[in-house]
Coordinates of C-alpha atoms and ligand atoms in Angstrom, one line a residue:
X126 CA 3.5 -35.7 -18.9
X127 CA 3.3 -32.4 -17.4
X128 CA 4.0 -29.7 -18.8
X129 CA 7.7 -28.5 -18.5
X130 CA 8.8 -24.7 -17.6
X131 CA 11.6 -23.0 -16.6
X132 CA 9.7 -20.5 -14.8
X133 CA 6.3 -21.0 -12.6
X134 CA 5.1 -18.3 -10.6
X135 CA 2.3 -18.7 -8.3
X136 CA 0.0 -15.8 -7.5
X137 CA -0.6 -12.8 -9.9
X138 CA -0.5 -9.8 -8.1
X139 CA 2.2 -6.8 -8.5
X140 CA 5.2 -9.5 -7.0
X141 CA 4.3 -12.1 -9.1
X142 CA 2.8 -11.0 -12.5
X143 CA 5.6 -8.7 -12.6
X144 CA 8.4 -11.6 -12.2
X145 CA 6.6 -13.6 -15.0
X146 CA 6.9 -10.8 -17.5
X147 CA 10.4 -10.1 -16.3
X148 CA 11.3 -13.9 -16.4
X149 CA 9.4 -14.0 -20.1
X150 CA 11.7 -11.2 -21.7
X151 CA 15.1 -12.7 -20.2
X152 CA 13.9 -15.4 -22.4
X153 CA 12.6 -18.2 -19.8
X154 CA 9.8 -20.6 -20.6
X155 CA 7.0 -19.2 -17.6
X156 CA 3.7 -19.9 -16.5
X157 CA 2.0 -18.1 -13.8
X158 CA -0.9 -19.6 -11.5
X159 CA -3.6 -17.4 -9.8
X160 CA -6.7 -18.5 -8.0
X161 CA -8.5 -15.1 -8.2
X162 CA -12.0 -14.6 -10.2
X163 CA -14.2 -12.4 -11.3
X164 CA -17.8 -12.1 -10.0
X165 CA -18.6 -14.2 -13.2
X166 CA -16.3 -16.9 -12.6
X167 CA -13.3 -15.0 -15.3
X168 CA -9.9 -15.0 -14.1
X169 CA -9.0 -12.0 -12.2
X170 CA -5.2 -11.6 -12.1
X171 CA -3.6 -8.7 -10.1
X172 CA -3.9 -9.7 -6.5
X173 CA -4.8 -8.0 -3.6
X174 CA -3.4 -5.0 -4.9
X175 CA -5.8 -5.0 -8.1
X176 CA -8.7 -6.2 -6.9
X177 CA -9.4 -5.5 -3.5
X178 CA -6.1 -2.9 -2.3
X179 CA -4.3 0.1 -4.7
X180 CA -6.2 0.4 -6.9
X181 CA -9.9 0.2 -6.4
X182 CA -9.2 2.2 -2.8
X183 CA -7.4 4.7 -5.1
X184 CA -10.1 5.0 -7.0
X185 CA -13.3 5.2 -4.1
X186 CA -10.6 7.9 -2.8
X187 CA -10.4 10.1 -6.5
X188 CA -14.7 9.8 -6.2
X189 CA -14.8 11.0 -2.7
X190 CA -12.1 13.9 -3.1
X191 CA -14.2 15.3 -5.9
X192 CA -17.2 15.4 -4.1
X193 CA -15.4 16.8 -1.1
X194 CA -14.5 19.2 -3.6
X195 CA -17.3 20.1 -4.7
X196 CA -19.2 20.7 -1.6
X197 CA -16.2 22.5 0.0
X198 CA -13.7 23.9 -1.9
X199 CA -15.4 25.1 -5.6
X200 CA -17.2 27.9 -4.0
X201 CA -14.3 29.6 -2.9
X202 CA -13.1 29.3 -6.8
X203 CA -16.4 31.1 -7.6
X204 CA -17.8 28.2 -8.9
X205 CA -21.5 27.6 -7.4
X206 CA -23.1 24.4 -7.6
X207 CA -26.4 23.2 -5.7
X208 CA -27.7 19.9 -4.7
X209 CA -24.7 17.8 -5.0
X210 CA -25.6 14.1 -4.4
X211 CA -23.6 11.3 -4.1
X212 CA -24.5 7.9 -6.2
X213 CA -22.9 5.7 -4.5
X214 CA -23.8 2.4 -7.0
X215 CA -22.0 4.5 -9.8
X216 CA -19.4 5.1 -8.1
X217 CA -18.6 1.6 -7.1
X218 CA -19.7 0.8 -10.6
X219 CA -16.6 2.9 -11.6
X220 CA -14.7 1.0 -9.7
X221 CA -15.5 -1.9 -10.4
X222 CA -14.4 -0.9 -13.8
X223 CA -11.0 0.3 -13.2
X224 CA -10.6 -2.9 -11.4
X225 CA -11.4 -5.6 -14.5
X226 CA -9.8 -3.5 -17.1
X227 CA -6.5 -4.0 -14.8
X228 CA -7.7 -7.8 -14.6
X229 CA -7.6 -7.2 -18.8
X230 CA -4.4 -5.6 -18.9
X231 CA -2.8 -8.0 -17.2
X232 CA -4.2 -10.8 -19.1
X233 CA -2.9 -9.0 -22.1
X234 CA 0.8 -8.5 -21.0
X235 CA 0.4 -12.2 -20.0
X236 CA -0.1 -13.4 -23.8
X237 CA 1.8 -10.5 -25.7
X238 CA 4.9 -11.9 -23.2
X239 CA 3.8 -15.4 -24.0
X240 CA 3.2 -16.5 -21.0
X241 CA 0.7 -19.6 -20.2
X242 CA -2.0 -18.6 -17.2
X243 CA -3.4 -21.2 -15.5
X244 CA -6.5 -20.2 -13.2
X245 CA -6.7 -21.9 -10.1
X246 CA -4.9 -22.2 -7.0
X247 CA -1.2 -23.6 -7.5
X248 CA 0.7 -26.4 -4.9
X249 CA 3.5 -28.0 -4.4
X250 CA 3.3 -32.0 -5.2
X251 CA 7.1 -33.3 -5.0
X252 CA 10.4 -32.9 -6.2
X253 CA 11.4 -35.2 -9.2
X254 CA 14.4 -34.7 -10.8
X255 CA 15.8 -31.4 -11.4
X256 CA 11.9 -30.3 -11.5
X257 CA 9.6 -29.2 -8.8
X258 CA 5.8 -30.7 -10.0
X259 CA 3.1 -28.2 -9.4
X260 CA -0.4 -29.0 -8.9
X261 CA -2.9 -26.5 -10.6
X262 CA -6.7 -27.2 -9.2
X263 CA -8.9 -25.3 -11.7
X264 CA -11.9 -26.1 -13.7
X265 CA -8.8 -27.4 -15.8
X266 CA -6.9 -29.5 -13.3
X267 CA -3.6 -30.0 -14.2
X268 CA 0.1 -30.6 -13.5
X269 CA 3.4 -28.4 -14.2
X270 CA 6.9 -29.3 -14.3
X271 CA 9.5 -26.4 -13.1
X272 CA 13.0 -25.7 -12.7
X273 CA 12.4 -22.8 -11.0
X274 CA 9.3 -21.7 -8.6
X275 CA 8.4 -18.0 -7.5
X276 CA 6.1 -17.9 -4.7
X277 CA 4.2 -15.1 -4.9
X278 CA 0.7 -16.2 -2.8
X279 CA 0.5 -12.7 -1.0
X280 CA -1.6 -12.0 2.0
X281 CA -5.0 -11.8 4.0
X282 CA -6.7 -9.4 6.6
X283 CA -5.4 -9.9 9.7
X284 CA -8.1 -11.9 12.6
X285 CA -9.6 -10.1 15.4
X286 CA -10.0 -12.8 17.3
X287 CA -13.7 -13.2 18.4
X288 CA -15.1 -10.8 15.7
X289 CA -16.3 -12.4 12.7
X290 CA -16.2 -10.6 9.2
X291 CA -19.2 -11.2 7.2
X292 CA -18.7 -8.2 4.9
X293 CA -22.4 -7.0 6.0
X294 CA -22.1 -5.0 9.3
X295 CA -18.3 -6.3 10.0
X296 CA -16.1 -5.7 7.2
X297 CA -12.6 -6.2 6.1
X298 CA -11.1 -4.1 3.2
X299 CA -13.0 -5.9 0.5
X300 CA -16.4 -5.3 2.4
X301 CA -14.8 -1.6 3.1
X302 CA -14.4 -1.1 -0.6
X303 CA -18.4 -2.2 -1.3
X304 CA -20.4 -0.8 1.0
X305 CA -23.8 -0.2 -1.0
X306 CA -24.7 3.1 1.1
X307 CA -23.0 5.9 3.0
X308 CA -23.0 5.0 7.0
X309 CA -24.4 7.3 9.0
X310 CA -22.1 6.0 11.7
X311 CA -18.8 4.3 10.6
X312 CA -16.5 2.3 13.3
X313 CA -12.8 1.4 12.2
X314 CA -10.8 -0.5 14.4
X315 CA -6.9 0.5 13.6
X316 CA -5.8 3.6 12.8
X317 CA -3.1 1.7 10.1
X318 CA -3.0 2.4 6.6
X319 CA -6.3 1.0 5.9
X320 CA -8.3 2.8 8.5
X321 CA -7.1 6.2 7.5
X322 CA -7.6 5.7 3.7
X323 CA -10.6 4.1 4.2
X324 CA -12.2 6.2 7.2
X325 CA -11.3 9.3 4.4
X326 CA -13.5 7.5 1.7
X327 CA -16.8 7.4 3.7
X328 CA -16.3 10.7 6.1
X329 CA -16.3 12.4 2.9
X330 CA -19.0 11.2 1.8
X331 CA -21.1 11.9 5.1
X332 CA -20.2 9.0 7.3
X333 CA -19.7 9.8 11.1
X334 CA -16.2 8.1 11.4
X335 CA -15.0 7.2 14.4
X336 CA -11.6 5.0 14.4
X337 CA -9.9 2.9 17.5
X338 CA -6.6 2.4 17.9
X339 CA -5.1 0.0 20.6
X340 CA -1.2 2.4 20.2
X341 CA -1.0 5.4 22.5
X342 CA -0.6 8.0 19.1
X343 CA -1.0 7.8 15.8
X344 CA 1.3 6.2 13.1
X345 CA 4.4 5.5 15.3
X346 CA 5.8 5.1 11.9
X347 CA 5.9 8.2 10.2
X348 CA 8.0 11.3 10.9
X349 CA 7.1 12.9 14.2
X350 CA 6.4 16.5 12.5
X351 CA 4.8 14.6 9.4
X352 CA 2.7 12.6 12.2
X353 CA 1.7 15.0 14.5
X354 CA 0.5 17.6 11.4
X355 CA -1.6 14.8 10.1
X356 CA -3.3 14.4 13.5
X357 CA -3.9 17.6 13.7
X358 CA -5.3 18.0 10.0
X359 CA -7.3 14.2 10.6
X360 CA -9.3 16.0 13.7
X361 CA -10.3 19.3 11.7
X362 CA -11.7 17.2 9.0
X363 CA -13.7 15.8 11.8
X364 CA -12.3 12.2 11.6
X365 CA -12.7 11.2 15.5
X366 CA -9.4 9.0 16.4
X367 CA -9.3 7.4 20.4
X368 CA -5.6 6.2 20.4
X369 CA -4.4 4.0 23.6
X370 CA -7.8 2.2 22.7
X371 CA -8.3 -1.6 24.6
X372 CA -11.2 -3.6 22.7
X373 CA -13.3 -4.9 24.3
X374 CA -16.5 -7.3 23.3
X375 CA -18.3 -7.2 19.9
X376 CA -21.9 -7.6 19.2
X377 CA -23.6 -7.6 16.1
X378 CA -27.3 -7.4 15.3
X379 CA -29.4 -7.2 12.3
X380 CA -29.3 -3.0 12.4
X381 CA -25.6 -2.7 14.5
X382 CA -22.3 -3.2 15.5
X383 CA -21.7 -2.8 19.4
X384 CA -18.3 -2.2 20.4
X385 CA -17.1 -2.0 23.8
X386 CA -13.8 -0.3 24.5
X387 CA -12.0 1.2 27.3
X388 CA -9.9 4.6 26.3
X389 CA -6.4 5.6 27.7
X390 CA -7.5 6.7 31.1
X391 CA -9.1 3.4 31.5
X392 CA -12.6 4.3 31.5
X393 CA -15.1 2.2 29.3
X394 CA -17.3 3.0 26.3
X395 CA -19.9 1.4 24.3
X396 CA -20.0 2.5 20.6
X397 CA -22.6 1.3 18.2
X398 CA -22.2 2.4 14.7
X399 CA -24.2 0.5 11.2
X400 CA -21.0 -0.8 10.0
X401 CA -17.6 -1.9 11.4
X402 CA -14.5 -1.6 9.5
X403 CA -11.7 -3.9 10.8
X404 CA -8.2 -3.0 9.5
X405 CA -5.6 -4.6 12.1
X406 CA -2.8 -5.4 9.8
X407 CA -2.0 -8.3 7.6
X408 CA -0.9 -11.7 7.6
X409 CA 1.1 -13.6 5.0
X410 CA -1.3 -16.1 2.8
X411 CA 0.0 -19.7 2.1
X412 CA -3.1 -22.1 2.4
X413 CA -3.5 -24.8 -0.3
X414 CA 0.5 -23.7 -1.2
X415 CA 1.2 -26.9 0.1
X416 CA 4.4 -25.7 1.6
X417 CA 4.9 -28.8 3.9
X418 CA 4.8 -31.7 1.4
X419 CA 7.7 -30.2 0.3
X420 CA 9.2 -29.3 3.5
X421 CA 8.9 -25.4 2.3
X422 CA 10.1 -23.5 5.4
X423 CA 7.7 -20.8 7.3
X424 CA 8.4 -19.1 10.1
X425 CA 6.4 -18.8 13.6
X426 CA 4.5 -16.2 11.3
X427 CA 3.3 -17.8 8.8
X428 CA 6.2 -15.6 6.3
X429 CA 8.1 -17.8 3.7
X430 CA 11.5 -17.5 5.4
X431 CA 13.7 -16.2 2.6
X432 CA 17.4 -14.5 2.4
X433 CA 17.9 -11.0 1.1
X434 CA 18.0 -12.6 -2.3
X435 CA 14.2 -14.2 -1.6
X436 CA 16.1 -17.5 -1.8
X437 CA 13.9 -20.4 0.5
X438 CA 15.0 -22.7 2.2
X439 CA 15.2 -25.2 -1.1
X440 CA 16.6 -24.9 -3.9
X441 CA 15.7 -23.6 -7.3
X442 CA 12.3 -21.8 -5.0
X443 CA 12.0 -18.1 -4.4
X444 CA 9.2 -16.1 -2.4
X445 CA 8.5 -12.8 -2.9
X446 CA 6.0 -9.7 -2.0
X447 CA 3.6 -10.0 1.3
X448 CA 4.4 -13.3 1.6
X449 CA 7.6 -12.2 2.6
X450 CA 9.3 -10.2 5.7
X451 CA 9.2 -6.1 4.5
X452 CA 6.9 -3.8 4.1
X453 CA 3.5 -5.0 2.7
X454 CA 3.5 -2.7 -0.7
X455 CA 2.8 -3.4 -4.1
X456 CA 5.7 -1.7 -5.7
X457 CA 8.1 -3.8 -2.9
X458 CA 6.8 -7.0 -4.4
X459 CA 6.9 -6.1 -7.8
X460 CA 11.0 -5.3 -7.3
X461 CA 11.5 -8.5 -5.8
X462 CA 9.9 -10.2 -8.3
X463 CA 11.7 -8.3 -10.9
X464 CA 14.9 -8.9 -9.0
X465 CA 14.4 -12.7 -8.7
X466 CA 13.5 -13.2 -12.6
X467 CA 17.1 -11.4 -13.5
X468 CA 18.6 -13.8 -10.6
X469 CA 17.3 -16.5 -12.3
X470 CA 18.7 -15.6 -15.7
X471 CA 22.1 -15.1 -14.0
X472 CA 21.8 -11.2 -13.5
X473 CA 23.0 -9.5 -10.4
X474 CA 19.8 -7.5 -9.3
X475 CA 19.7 -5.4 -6.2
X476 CA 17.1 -4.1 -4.3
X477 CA 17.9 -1.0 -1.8
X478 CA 15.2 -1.3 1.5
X479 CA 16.0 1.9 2.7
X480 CA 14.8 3.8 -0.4
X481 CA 11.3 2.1 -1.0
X482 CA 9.0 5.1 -0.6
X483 CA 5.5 4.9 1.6
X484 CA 2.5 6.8 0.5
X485 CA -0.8 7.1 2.3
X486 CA -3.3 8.2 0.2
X487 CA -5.2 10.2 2.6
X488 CA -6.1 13.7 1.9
X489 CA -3.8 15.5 2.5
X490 CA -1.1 13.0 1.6
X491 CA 1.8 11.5 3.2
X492 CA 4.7 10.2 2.0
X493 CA 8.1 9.6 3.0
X494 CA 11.3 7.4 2.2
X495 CA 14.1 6.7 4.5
X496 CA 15.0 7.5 7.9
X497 CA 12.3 9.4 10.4
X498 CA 13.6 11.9 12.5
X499 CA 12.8 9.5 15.6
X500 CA 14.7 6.5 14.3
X501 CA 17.9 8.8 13.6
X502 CA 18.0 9.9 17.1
X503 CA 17.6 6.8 18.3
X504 CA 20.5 5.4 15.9
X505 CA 22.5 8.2 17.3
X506 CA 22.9 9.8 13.8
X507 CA 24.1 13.7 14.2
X508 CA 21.9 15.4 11.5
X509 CA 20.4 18.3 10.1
X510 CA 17.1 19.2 9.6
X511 CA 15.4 21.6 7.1
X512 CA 11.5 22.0 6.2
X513 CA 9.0 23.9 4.2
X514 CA 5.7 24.6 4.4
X515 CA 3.3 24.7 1.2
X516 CA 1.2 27.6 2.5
X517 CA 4.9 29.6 1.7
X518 CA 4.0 27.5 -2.5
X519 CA 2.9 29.4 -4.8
X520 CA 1.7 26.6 -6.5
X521 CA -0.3 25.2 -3.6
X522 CA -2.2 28.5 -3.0
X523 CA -3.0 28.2 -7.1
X524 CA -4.7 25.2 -5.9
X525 CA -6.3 25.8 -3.0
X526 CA -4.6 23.7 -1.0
X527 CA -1.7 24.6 1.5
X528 CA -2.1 22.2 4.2
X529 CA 1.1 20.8 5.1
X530 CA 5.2 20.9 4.3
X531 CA 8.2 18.9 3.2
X532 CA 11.1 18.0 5.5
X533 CA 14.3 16.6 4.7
X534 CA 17.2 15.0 6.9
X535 CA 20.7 15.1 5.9
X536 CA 23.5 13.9 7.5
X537 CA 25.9 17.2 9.4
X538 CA 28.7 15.9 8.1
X539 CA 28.3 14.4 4.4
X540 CA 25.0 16.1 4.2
X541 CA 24.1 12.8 2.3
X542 CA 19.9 12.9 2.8
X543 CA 18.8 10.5 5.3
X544 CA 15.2 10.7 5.1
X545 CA 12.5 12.9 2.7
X546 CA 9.1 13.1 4.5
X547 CA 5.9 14.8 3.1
X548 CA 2.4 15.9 4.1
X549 CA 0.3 17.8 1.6
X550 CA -1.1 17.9 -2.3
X551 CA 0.2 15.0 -4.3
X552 CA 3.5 14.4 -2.5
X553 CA 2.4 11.0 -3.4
X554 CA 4.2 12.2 -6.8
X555 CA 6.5 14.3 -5.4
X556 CA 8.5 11.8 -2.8
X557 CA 10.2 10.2 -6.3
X558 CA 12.4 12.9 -5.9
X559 CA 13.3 12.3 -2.8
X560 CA 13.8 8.2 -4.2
X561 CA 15.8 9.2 -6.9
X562 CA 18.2 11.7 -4.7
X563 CA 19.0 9.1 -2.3
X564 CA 19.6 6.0 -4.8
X565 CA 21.8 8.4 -6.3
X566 CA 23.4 9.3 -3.1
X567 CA 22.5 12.7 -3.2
X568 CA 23.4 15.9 -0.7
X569 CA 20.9 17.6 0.6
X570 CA 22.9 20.8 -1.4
X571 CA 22.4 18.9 -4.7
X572 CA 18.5 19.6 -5.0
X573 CA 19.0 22.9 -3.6
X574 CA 20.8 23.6 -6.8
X575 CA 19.1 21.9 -8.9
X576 CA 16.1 24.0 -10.8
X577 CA 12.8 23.5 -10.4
X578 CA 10.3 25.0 -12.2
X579 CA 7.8 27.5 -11.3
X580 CA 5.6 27.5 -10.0
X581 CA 5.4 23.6 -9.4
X582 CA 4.9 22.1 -5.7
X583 CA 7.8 20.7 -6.0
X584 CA 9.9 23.8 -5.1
X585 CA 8.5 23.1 -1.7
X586 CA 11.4 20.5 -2.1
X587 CA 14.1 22.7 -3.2
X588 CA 13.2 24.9 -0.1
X589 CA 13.3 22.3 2.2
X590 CA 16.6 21.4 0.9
X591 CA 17.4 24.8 1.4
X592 CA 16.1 24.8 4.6
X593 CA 18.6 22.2 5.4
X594 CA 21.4 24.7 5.6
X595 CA 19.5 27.5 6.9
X596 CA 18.7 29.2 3.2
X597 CA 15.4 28.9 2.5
X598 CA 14.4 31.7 0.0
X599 CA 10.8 31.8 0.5
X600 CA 9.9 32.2 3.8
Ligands
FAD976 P1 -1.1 -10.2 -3.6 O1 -1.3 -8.9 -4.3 O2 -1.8 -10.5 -2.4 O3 -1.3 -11.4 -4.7 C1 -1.3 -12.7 -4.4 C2 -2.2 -13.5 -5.4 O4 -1.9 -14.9 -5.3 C3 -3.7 -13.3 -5.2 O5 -4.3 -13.1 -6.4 C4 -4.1 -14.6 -4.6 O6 -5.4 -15.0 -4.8 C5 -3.1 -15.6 -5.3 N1 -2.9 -16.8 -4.6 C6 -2.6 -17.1 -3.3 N2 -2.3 -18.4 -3.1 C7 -2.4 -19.0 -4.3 C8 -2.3 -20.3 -4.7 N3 -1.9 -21.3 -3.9 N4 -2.5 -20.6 -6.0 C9 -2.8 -19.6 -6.9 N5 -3.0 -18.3 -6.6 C10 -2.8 -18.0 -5.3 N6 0.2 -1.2 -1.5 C11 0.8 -0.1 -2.1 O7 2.0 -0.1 -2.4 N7 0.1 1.0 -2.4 C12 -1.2 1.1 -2.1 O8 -1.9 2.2 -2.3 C13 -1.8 0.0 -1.4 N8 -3.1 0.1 -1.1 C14 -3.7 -1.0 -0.5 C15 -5.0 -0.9 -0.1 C16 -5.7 -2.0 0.6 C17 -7.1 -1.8 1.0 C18 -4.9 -3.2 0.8 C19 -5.6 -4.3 1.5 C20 -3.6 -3.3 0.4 C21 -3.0 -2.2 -0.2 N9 -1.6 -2.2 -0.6 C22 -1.1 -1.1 -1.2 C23 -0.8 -3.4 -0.3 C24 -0.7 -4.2 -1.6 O9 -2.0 -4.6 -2.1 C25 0.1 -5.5 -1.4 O10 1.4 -5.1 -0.8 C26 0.4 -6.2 -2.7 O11 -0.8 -6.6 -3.3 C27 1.3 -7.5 -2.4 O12 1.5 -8.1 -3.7 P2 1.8 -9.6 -3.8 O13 2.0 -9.9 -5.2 O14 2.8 -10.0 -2.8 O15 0.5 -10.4 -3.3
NAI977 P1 -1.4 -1.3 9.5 O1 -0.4 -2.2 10.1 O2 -1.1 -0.2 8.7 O3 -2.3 -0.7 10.7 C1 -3.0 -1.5 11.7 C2 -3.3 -0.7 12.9 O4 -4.2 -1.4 13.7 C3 -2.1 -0.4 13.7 O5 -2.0 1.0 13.9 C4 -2.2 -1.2 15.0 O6 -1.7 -0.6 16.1 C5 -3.8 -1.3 15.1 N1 -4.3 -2.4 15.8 C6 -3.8 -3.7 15.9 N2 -4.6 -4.4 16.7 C7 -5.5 -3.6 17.2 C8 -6.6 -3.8 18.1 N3 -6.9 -5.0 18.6 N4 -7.4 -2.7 18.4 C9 -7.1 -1.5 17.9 N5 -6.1 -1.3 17.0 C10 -5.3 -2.3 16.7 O7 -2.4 -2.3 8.8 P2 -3.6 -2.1 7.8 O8 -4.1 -0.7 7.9 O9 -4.6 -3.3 8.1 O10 -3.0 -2.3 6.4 C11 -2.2 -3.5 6.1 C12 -1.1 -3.2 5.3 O11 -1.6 -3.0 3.9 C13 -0.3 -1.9 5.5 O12 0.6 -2.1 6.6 C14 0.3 -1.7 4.3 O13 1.5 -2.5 4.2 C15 -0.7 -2.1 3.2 N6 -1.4 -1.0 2.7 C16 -0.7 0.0 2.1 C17 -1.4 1.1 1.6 C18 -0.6 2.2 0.9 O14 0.5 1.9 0.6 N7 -1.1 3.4 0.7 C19 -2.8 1.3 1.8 C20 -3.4 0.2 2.5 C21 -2.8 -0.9 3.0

């Protein structure tokens, strides 16, 4: 007989291991299945986002800053230091640990929740009954019995067709994350997420980087102002970026990658570099789900089609994370999954789109939460504007680091803010005020009134709220 739950989640990274502990508090019987393991064969739980995304990127990113660091910015602090070197098997060594003590932690809050793990890759069998039978092939094979199924299977690199990744010379982000030695010559196709956090990593740490992008300018997504300082910034630091890029063939020997592009005047190129990162998007990941035997609806896509409540198409199942339309982000899925586990325990859970924040972890950083400037214009939205640069922070001239401001949209009328965007020193922690203010449905005059302390880079917010209505103090 298998075993009966009310819960199973498949997949373990932030959407699904998060729904299980949820689901486990509220008091529901769960399991949760992951197929992920360990270079000795251990279960490694955490997804993408564990393994090979967040958090070991955040952490080749921390190693690369402080080297940058050293060999750029200490001096200027007084601080003299010769003969820097880079080790770069200790500093994958590093991550690598960051990355299994999150596989550990996990495993942990699995037990002290009381929550069975089963390692291996979860699929649908049949319906019988009230229960939906789950297949788990493992070491252990086995069988589960659940009222209610979270799909949490997450996603995979995105193709480019004709270019094979073999994680040598043409890598995806898990070969991006391990390369054994600095490039001399580094080629990124995409100028995405991924190819700027990445590209960062090895340029400072003495790769030539030279990214290709098939858009006409870089990050379409992002505020214009926030967008067009970044470009700016990207270029001093020497990171070459072609936008309006068309791809062309790509060969691969034992010492090269070959790429051939044209640019956006039309006229062709041949690049050869030692390694090739591609970082084209991604795409949802649902193979061995066994989503047709039970007639699990996908679209044209390959997303689980879901409602805003991640309801599928059948009943008692629920999709969450990558795997689902949104933004591809770790903290998205985990408030889905979250969300779904209280819907399942008869909780009314909401989950506000318009106030998930974005962070790109490159340095400097960029954040941002709700409306660009672009997309209000476009929406016809009459607005006001106000922004702040940190070279006016007090804070950020303590640090040594004044590149880049804060803006913030609010709407002329209400003056309820619309949008919070940020380039510069940690506004990867400073854009949670900018979350909080607009769940709250703040003005644009309420953190302008609001104290901040000094001197913190945050004030740069106050001032841009401030600037909103023409009253910045500081500049
Ligand atoms: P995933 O994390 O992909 O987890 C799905 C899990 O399910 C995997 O372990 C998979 O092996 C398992 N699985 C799949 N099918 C089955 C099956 N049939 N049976 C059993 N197990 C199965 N997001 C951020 O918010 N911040 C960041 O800084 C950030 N950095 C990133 C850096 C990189 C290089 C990459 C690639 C991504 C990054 N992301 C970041 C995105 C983030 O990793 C994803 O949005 C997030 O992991 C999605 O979570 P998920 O739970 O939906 O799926
Ligand atoms: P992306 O969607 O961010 O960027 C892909 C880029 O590749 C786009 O600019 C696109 O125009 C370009 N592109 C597509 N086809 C191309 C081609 N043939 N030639 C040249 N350029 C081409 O995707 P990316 O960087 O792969 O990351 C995937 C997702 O992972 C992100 O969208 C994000 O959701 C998540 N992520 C989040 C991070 C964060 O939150 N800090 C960090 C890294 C990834």
């Amino acid at each position: 007989m298998a075993e009966r739950y009310d819960v199973v989640v498949i997949g373990a990274g932030p959407g699904g291991y998060e729904a299980a502990i949820r689901a486990a508090q509220l008091g529901l019987r769960t399991a949760c299945i992951d197929d992920a393991s360990r270079p000795d064969g251990k279960p490694a739980p955490g997804g993408t986002c564990t393994n090979v995304g967040c958090i070991p990127s955040k952490a080749l990113l921390q190693s690369s800053e402080n080297f940058e660091q050293v060999g750029h910015a200490f001096a200027e602090h007084g601080i003299d230091v010769s003969g820097a070197a880079i080790d770069v098997g200790r500093m994958l060594a590093r991550k690598a640990k960051i990355v299994t003590q999150s596989n550990d932690g996990i495993l942990y809050l699995f037990k002290k929740n009381k929550i069975a793990f089963f390692h291996g890759v979860g699929s649908f069998v049949a319906k019988a009954g009230d229960a939906w039978r789950i297949a788990v092939a493992g070491k252990t094979p086995t069988e589960l019995a659940a009222t209610h199924v979270i799909v949490a299977t997450g996603s995979r690199p995105r193709p480019l067709p004709g270019v094979a990744i073999d994680n040598r010379r043409v890598l995806d982000n898990e070969g991006a994350l391990a390369i054994p030695a600095v490039p001399s010559r580094l080629g990124v196709v995409g100028a995405g997420v991924i190819g700027l956090e990445m590209g960062s990593v090895w340029r400072r740490l003495g790769a030539q980087v030279t990214v290709l992008e098939a858009l006409p300018s870089l990050l379409p997504t992002v505020d214009v102002t926030i967008a067009r300082e970044a470009q700016k910034l990207f270029a001093k630091q020497g990171l070459a970026i072609h936008t309006g890029v068309t791809l062309g063939e790509v060969g691969v020997d034992a010492n090269a990658v070959t790429v051939n592009y044209t640019d956006a005047g039309g006229k062709a190129h041949v690049a050869s570099f030692d390694r090739l990162v591609v970082a084209i998007g991604r795409v949802p990941y649902t193979t061995g789900l066994g989503a047709a035997a039970v007639g699990l609806h996908c679209d044209e896509r390959g997303f689980v089609v879901v409602d805003d409540a991640c309801r599928t198409n059948l009943p008692n199942i629920w999709a969450v994370g990558d795997v689902v339309r949104g933004p591809m982000l770790a903290h998205k899925a985990s408030e889905e999954g979250v969300a779904v586990a209280e819907r399942i325990a008869g909780q009314v859970p909401h989950v506000d789109f318009n106030t998930i924040p974005w962070v790109i972890y490159t340095s400097p950083e960029i954040a941002w939460v709700g409306k660009t400037e672009q997309q209000l214009k476009a929406d016809g939205v009459d607005f006001r504007a106000g922004q702040f640069p940190f070279t006016a922070n007090g804070r950020a001239r303590a640090l040594g680091d004044t590149r880049g401001l804060v803006k913030i949209l609010a709407d002329r009328a209400s003056d309820a803010i619309l949008g919070v965007h940020m380039i510069g020193p940690l506004v990867s922690e400073l854009i949670s005020e900018g979350v909080v203010a607009m769940e709250f449905g703040a003005a644009s005059e309420d953190i302008a009134r609001i104290t901040h302390a000094h001197p913190t880079l945050s004030e740069a917010v106050r001032e841009a709220a401030l600037a909103v209505d023409g009253r910045t103090l500081n500049l």
